[in-house]
Amino acid sequence: MTSPTAILLISCPDQQGLVAKIASFIYSNGGNIIHADQHTDFTNGLFLMRIEWQLEGFNLPRDAIAVAFGAIAKPLAANWQLHFSDTIPRIAIWVTKQDHCLLDLLWRQQAKEIAATISLMVSNHSTLQSVAERFDIEYHHIPITKTNKAEQEAKQLELLKDRKIDLVVLAKYMQILSSEFVEEFPNIINIHHSFLPAFPGANPYQRAYERGVKVIGATAHYVTADLDEGPIIEQEVVRVSHRDSVADFIRKGKDSERLVLARAVRLHLQHRVLVYGNRTVVFV
Amino acid sequence: MTSPTAILLISCPDQQGLVAKIASFIYSNGGNIIHADQHTDFTNGLFLMRIEWQLEGFNLPRDAIAVAFGAIAKPLAANWQLHFSDTIPRIAIWVTKQDHCLLDLLWRQQAKEIAATISLMVSNHSTLQSVAERFDIEYHHIPITKTNKAEQEAKQLELLKDRKIDLVVLAKYMQILSSEFVEEFPNIINIHHSFLPAFPGANPYQRAYERGVKVIGATAHYVTADLDEGPIIEQEVVRVSHRDSVADFIRKGKDSERLVLARAVRLHLQHRVLVYGNRTVVFV
Amino acid sequence: MTSPTAILLISCPDQQGLVAKIASFIYSNGGNIIHADQHTDFTNGLFLMRIEWQLEGFNLPRDAIAVAFGAIAKPLAANWQLHFSDTIPRIAIWVTKQDHCLLDLLWRQQAKEIAATISLMVSNHSTLQSVAERFDIEYHHIPITKTNKAEQEAKQLELLKDRKIDLVVLAKYMQILSSEFVEEFPNIINIHHSFLPAFPGANPYQRAYERGVKVIGATAHYVTADLDEGPIIEQEVVRVSHRDSVADFIRKGKDSERLVLARAVRLHLQHRVLVYGNRTVVFV
Amino acid sequence: MTSPTAILLISCPDQQGLVAKIASFIYSNGGNIIHADQHTDFTNGLFLMRIEWQLEGFNLPRDAIAVAFGAIAKPLAANWQLHFSDTIPRIAIWVTKQDHCLLDLLWRQQAKEIAATISLMVSNHSTLQSVAERFDIEYHHIPITKTNKAEQEAKQLELLKDRKIDLVVLAKYMQILSSEFVEEFPNIINIHHSFLPAFPGANPYQRAYERGVKVIGATAHYVTADLDEGPIIEQEVVRVSHRDSVADFIRKGKDSERLVLARAVRLHLQHRVLVYGNRTVVFV
């Protein structure tokens, strides 16, 4: 199981023979499938699949797989991605002042629950610089004001490009990214501290308390130009009661935030999430 | 434990000595407290309490308790209610066409999980009349149109008054009650098929599906003039995935609706719910 | 989606090309796959798959599919079952005195959540005979004593055979079936009122209370000769606290029992459960 | 709310007037109750209460409260404890090699979720010594062998006594304490990696996997002489499926372990847990 694998994520208009064609492509080249999962969205006539096979014994060299599969995918009008399990992605974590999601991700990375290099930290504050130092991670304090946002985002994008970052994780980064930024760098996961679409925007725990809800939650989603409207990857809730103050909501919510964000990042890094429209298929 | 009890629900501005005064009132009259729970809302300086004691051996006759306690409550500027556990409340269940919440409540009433008489059913359709007949419950088909709402609501209120109904349970009644109605008869519990405040109003499952959420839920709340904005009594959620169609959301949601509504009705009938502002304290 | 489908459940020693072979068999005969899910148990080198395709447009007539697929399955040393979605299975429900699981299954069958005919009820008591009559189901009161068990089980098996029952659901049937019975008729689902392996055997709620647990639960499993040791299909838990008496455990537990049993029966009837060893793969 | 409080935990045979007597004692001395919760175990005729009041304005000096309340408690045959919220308890954390529960507790202590001093770490391995150094905590490597257990436990007890430890938290300490040790120092909380009473003892995840359960869990309990049989404080479960390997069970289980242990420690430190017999009352 620890030998490297290839992972294919594919979506295309539904038609007969898709599973047969894709599976036969792998089999005819000597591949051993270890995971295959598909979903058909009948409303939209869309076929979505994740298929993973061992590279050991596969007759095509790695750099020839994409070309070979492209020939099959083209007549299917398919969108597809090819990944290799031994490619270690590079993550940037963006924070403001709260450390719970950050420390949780760092711990999981060290415990090998998350297979990635955490290469970069960006913050609009200097509060968590010492954490970066302890874990030996490059840290950039990039304060955002009303007037400097465009130039600071340019600096951020430059960093992401230069450090070859594959994924940005907003681990309680309390700034809104511009739609230009998101368009330029779309691989961003955010953790929002409510079960969306309830309480989008600021202060969700305060508002949840005022509304008198009996459950609170957290939502991990891809970031799009519309605030808190991106495709949801994972959600979790926790019960609260009248005995819980806003401070208790925040404390309990932090545990949900940590879990939900960590799960979403792990699913993304294992190439288990396919976005279509504003929705996700999560192959688990 | 099966001997009758008195239940006092009280809320008043917080001050020293409240527990002592109330507990001493009961003790000095020979009462044995079997349940006492209190909550202080420090933000609003409000004290809220539920206290229950055995009537057996209590020196005050039932009809003298309210007068005697009133003398204590008055200087505290308290709102309070006195209930007796052997008073069986009379419920009206309002439905449209769906039977899952209705049948669940009927079963629980027969299984003695809910201590109440179900005396009346009202519906804007005749679909579920046969259920009423099977359970020997008075049934009124009161269709609502754009033009007849005021007069039909008058008819409904007349029925509630005449049949001495204590609580109306909207068990998937797909009509909005006018604010005049709610003002006239405020003891109404509704089940809404989403985890409010997400997806208020119509078609929450369809909208939850379109938003791509990973959890759906149900909310039981008291009805107020503002649609789906009343004080929440109970909420529950259930996980969904991309494999679930809207029909699956509805099917899974029904189980949440049944559970949440039944819990809320039971809590209300046991006088465990205290409303203040737009919030509830649920003494469990 | 409502056109009839064929469903293949298969397990065999893992080897290359299995997905390709099975998918190609369906594709080459003109079938459109609407659901395919596989699992590989690497510890045991076992491949397990569920694949479902539309019969409309499929070139093989129904009664030729098994023969044709058998030719493919044989060299794979595969165990397999072929089902058609429009075959309505016949269920027998066995009860003792409690009605909550029974009524829940009957309601779900009427609400079309469970696609089956409920053809037979068997009980060691006459308590629930009136329910059978109301739903127009054949009812047999077959009391079990220490001395008559063997002959009564013979009578039961005769009934199951004669009424062509496909699945027996033990919906709180408080008798242990003999290993001979289970060997003769292996399609039996039981609901046990604890989260197994905690509290197997009698009085689990009483024992859970005495142990002071903070969660209770329910387990649906296939029945084997070893009591409460059969392959688990589904489990659910619910939180309890010191405020809950044994009666509260039982009341809360009933809701779990209803949900868990209904889910397990539905999964079984949709041919989503594959047993291997003492474990299940549940394709959802 | 941040002014110091006194917390009284009391259990005694049930009788009339207990709430009145205790509340009057506080009121007559000028105390303002901010939390009061009681429970009556009718099976055992036992009354249990937690009551908390502000010390500001209380007429009795701290060191006179116990004497004064003792006079009330004596005729009630009560067991009782008096705590002050501004007394910071001293914790020792015992570990083996796994760091997830340890790091979680350290983070919560720094985030002020847990009001305690973590003064001491003990381990039968040296693996986590660097963590102790980073957090500036005294660390003792005390290896246990078959022959040295008695003397090593004597060393441990000496340390607990000398460092004035109030609570030992076994944060994945994979050694069994002798009954002599537990008798000598009874304030010990353990985290067990299953939902007890399922899978007591070693390798619960492996055994859960083999049994094919659909939920796994974690249990925090006080340690008694009987392994994994002590009073349960808190439990939590998480769903698993056939897709989860033993390694996945362990990974998912770790999150439950962290949460459950942290909750139990927090509840204990807030004096919200009352043990009676082999059960707990948790006043939340």
mmCIF file of C-alpha atoms in Angstrom, chain A residues 5-184:
data_model
loop_
_atom_site.group_PDB
_atom_site.id
_atom_site.type_symbol
_atom_site.label_atom_id
_atom_site.label_comp_id
_atom_site.label_asym_id
_atom_site.label_seq_id
_atom_site.Cartn_x
_atom_site.Cartn_y
_atom_site.Cartn_z
ATOM 1 C CA THR A 5 0.069 5.572 -6.838
ATOM 2 C CA ALA A 6 -1.437 7.626 -9.629
ATOM 3 C CA ILE A 7 -4.738 9.358 -8.938
ATOM 4 C CA LEU A 8 -7.086 10.460 -11.660
ATOM 5 C CA LEU A 9 -9.945 12.865 -10.976
ATOM 6 C CA ILE A 10 -12.304 13.201 -13.886
ATOM 7 C CA SER A 11 -15.662 14.774 -14.704
ATOM 8 C CA CYS A 12 -17.469 14.674 -18.026
ATOM 9 C CA PRO A 13 -20.932 14.466 -19.560
ATOM 10 C CA ASP A 14 -22.441 11.117 -18.644
ATOM 11 C CA GLN A 15 -22.492 8.438 -21.328
ATOM 12 C CA GLN A 16 -22.268 4.682 -21.592
ATOM 13 C CA GLY A 17 -18.954 2.949 -21.157
ATOM 14 C CA LEU A 18 -17.070 5.516 -19.108
ATOM 15 C CA VAL A 19 -16.072 3.164 -16.301
ATOM 16 C CA ALA A 20 -15.111 0.475 -18.806
ATOM 17 C CA LYS A 21 -12.968 2.846 -20.851
ATOM 18 C CA ILE A 22 -11.117 4.314 -17.913
ATOM 19 C CA ALA A 23 -10.622 1.002 -16.106
ATOM 20 C CA SER A 24 -9.506 -0.681 -19.307
ATOM 21 C CA PHE A 25 -6.953 2.059 -19.932
ATOM 22 C CA ILE A 26 -5.370 1.279 -16.583
ATOM 23 C CA TYR A 27 -5.659 -2.483 -16.869
ATOM 24 C CA SER A 28 -4.301 -2.666 -20.403
ATOM 25 C CA ASN A 29 -1.209 -0.832 -19.198
ATOM 26 C CA GLY A 30 -0.700 -3.226 -16.311
ATOM 27 C CA GLY A 31 -2.079 -1.061 -13.502
ATOM 28 C CA ASN A 32 -3.604 -2.394 -10.299
ATOM 29 C CA ILE A 33 -6.553 -0.250 -9.159
ATOM 30 C CA ILE A 34 -6.641 0.174 -5.392
ATOM 31 C CA HIS A 35 -9.494 2.679 -5.164
ATOM 32 C CA ALA A 36 -12.250 3.588 -7.582
ATOM 33 C CA ASP A 37 -15.318 5.618 -6.811
ATOM 34 C CA GLN A 38 -17.750 7.314 -9.129
ATOM 35 C CA HIS A 39 -20.789 9.515 -8.884
ATOM 36 C CA THR A 40 -23.386 10.434 -11.448
ATOM 37 C CA ASP A 41 -25.290 13.673 -11.030
ATOM 38 C CA PHE A 42 -28.406 12.797 -13.009
ATOM 39 C CA THR A 43 -29.836 16.295 -12.737
ATOM 40 C CA ASN A 44 -26.915 17.722 -14.635
ATOM 41 C CA GLY A 45 -26.030 14.609 -16.645
ATOM 42 C CA LEU A 46 -22.538 14.663 -15.207
ATOM 43 C CA PHE A 47 -20.218 11.747 -14.469
ATOM 44 C CA LEU A 48 -17.510 12.210 -11.820
ATOM 45 C CA MET A 49 -14.840 9.717 -10.849
ATOM 46 C CA ARG A 50 -11.754 9.218 -8.731
ATOM 47 C CA ILE A 51 -9.548 6.272 -9.583
ATOM 48 C CA GLU A 52 -6.213 5.365 -8.006
ATOM 49 C CA TRP A 53 -3.761 2.683 -9.116
ATOM 50 C CA GLN A 54 -0.299 1.496 -8.219
ATOM 51 C CA LEU A 55 2.561 2.843 -10.302
ATOM 52 C CA GLU A 56 4.663 -0.219 -9.559
ATOM 53 C CA GLY A 57 4.240 -2.522 -12.513
ATOM 54 C CA PHE A 58 2.444 0.114 -14.590
ATOM 55 C CA ASN A 59 3.849 -0.039 -18.083
ATOM 56 C CA LEU A 60 3.586 3.657 -18.926
ATOM 57 C CA PRO A 61 6.288 5.923 -17.542
ATOM 58 C CA ARG A 62 4.919 8.716 -15.357
ATOM 59 C CA ASP A 63 5.435 11.480 -17.848
ATOM 60 C CA ALA A 64 3.616 9.551 -20.550
ATOM 61 C CA ILE A 65 0.425 8.890 -18.603
ATOM 62 C CA ALA A 66 -1.112 12.313 -19.155
ATOM 63 C CA VAL A 67 -0.563 12.197 -22.881
ATOM 64 C CA ALA A 68 -1.971 8.701 -23.154
ATOM 65 C CA PHE A 69 -4.999 9.437 -21.033
ATOM 66 C CA GLY A 70 -5.563 12.747 -22.804
ATOM 67 C CA ALA A 71 -6.267 10.818 -25.976
ATOM 68 C CA ILE A 72 -9.055 8.958 -24.182
ATOM 69 C CA ALA A 73 -10.402 12.004 -22.374
ATOM 70 C CA LYS A 74 -10.642 14.315 -25.346
ATOM 71 C CA PRO A 75 -13.594 12.654 -27.136
ATOM 72 C CA LEU A 76 -15.380 12.498 -23.751
ATOM 73 C CA ALA A 77 -15.136 16.280 -23.319
ATOM 74 C CA ALA A 78 -13.697 15.527 -19.889
ATOM 75 C CA ASN A 79 -12.088 17.743 -17.285
ATOM 76 C CA TRP A 80 -9.411 15.764 -15.526
ATOM 77 C CA GLN A 81 -6.421 15.989 -13.228
ATOM 78 C CA LEU A 82 -3.618 13.511 -12.740
ATOM 79 C CA HIS A 83 -1.739 13.347 -9.462
ATOM 80 C CA PHE A 84 0.991 11.165 -7.983
ATOM 81 C CA SER A 85 0.792 10.179 -4.337
ATOM 82 C CA ASP A 86 4.491 10.759 -3.710
ATOM 83 C CA THR A 87 4.391 14.378 -4.846
ATOM 84 C CA ILE A 88 4.489 16.335 -1.610
ATOM 85 C CA PRO A 89 2.426 19.530 -2.025
ATOM 86 C CA ARG A 90 3.574 22.820 -0.568
ATOM 87 C CA ILE A 91 1.157 24.611 1.751
ATOM 88 C CA ALA A 92 0.997 28.190 2.934
ATOM 89 C CA ILE A 93 -0.956 28.864 6.121
ATOM 90 C CA TRP A 94 -2.445 32.291 6.610
ATOM 91 C CA VAL A 95 -3.418 33.443 10.067
ATOM 92 C CA THR A 96 -4.339 36.520 12.013
ATOM 93 C CA LYS A 97 -3.992 36.157 15.795
ATOM 94 C CA GLN A 98 -5.716 32.909 16.753
ATOM 95 C CA ASP A 99 -3.445 29.880 16.922
ATOM 96 C CA HIS A 100 -5.742 26.878 17.417
ATOM 97 C CA CYS A 101 -6.173 25.901 13.754
ATOM 98 C CA LEU A 102 -2.556 26.677 12.971
ATOM 99 C CA LEU A 103 -1.148 24.548 15.788
ATOM 100 C CA ASP A 104 -3.521 21.751 14.941
ATOM 101 C CA LEU A 105 -2.374 21.671 11.325
ATOM 102 C CA LEU A 106 1.270 21.799 12.378
ATOM 103 C CA TRP A 107 0.772 18.943 14.785
ATOM 104 C CA ARG A 108 -1.024 16.849 12.168
ATOM 105 C CA GLN A 109 1.695 17.528 9.671
ATOM 106 C CA GLN A 110 4.313 16.342 12.142
ATOM 107 C CA ALA A 111 2.176 13.313 12.992
ATOM 108 C CA LYS A 112 2.036 12.553 9.257
ATOM 109 C CA GLU A 113 -1.740 12.860 9.125
ATOM 110 C CA ILE A 114 -1.254 15.566 6.510
ATOM 111 C CA ALA A 115 1.201 14.759 3.762
ATOM 112 C CA ALA A 116 2.510 18.194 2.808
ATOM 113 C CA THR A 117 5.308 20.625 3.392
ATOM 114 C CA ILE A 118 4.254 23.711 5.309
ATOM 115 C CA SER A 119 6.548 26.183 3.610
ATOM 116 C CA LEU A 120 5.142 29.586 4.317
ATOM 117 C CA MET A 121 3.110 31.564 6.823
ATOM 118 C CA VAL A 122 1.475 34.894 6.053
ATOM 119 C CA SER A 123 -0.272 37.107 8.566
ATOM 120 C CA ASN A 124 -1.655 40.610 8.846
ATOM 121 C CA HIS A 125 -0.257 40.593 12.384
ATOM 122 C CA SER A 126 3.019 39.592 13.994
ATOM 123 C CA THR A 127 1.369 37.718 16.872
ATOM 124 C CA LEU A 128 2.150 34.222 15.651
ATOM 125 C CA GLN A 129 5.649 34.866 14.318
ATOM 126 C CA SER A 130 7.162 32.956 17.238
ATOM 127 C CA VAL A 131 5.219 29.843 16.230
ATOM 128 C CA ALA A 132 6.679 30.095 12.745
ATOM 129 C CA GLU A 133 10.145 30.384 14.220
ATOM 130 C CA ARG A 134 9.704 27.393 16.481
ATOM 131 C CA PHE A 135 8.597 25.272 13.517
ATOM 132 C CA ASP A 136 11.204 26.840 11.239
ATOM 133 C CA ILE A 137 8.693 28.198 8.738
ATOM 134 C CA GLU A 138 9.188 31.328 6.641
ATOM 135 C CA TYR A 139 6.908 34.040 8.038
ATOM 136 C CA HIS A 140 5.747 37.238 6.397
ATOM 137 C CA HIS A 141 3.972 39.946 8.291
ATOM 138 C CA ILE A 142 1.893 41.674 5.633
ATOM 139 C CA PRO A 143 -0.469 44.164 7.290
ATOM 140 C CA ILE A 144 -3.584 45.105 5.350
ATOM 141 C CA THR A 145 -5.094 48.564 5.535
ATOM 142 C CA LYS A 146 -7.881 50.184 3.585
ATOM 143 C CA THR A 147 -5.428 51.769 1.207
ATOM 144 C CA ASN A 148 -2.693 49.181 0.727
ATOM 145 C CA LYS A 149 -4.727 46.048 -0.048
ATOM 146 C CA ALA A 150 -3.961 45.850 -3.778
ATOM 147 C CA GLU A 151 -0.204 46.198 -3.382
ATOM 148 C CA GLN A 152 -0.096 43.818 -0.411
ATOM 149 C CA GLU A 153 -2.034 41.200 -2.333
ATOM 150 C CA ALA A 154 0.433 41.587 -5.178
ATOM 151 C CA LYS A 155 3.211 40.892 -2.690
ATOM 152 C CA GLN A 156 1.319 37.828 -1.409
ATOM 153 C CA LEU A 157 0.776 36.474 -4.912
ATOM 154 C CA GLU A 158 4.455 36.961 -5.675
ATOM 155 C CA LEU A 159 5.333 34.935 -2.591
ATOM 156 C CA LEU A 160 2.925 32.138 -3.507
ATOM 157 C CA LYS A 161 4.388 31.963 -6.978
ATOM 158 C CA ASP A 162 7.987 32.203 -5.885
ATOM 159 C CA ARG A 163 7.625 29.550 -3.155
ATOM 160 C CA LYS A 164 5.677 27.309 -5.546
ATOM 161 C CA ILE A 165 2.741 27.040 -3.144
ATOM 162 C CA ASP A 166 0.048 24.542 -4.140
ATOM 163 C CA LEU A 167 -2.556 25.334 -1.496
ATOM 164 C CA VAL A 168 -3.317 28.265 0.764
ATOM 165 C CA VAL A 169 -5.078 27.410 4.015
ATOM 166 C CA LEU A 170 -6.825 30.310 5.705
ATOM 167 C CA ALA A 171 -6.539 29.141 9.296
ATOM 168 C CA LYS A 172 -8.568 31.950 10.844
ATOM 169 C CA TYR A 173 -7.260 34.680 8.548
ATOM 170 C CA MET A 174 -9.655 37.506 9.325
ATOM 171 C CA GLN A 175 -9.299 39.397 6.056
ATOM 172 C CA ILE A 176 -11.339 39.162 2.890
ATOM 173 C CA LEU A 177 -9.399 38.327 -0.254
ATOM 174 C CA SER A 178 -10.189 40.347 -3.364
ATOM 175 C CA SER A 179 -11.853 38.602 -6.284
ATOM 176 C CA GLU A 180 -8.742 39.401 -8.350
ATOM 177 C CA PHE A 181 -6.622 37.507 -5.860
ATOM 178 C CA VAL A 182 -8.910 34.477 -5.865
ATOM 179 C CA GLU A 183 -8.981 34.430 -9.633
ATOM 180 C CA GLU A 184 -5.204 34.500 -9.745
#
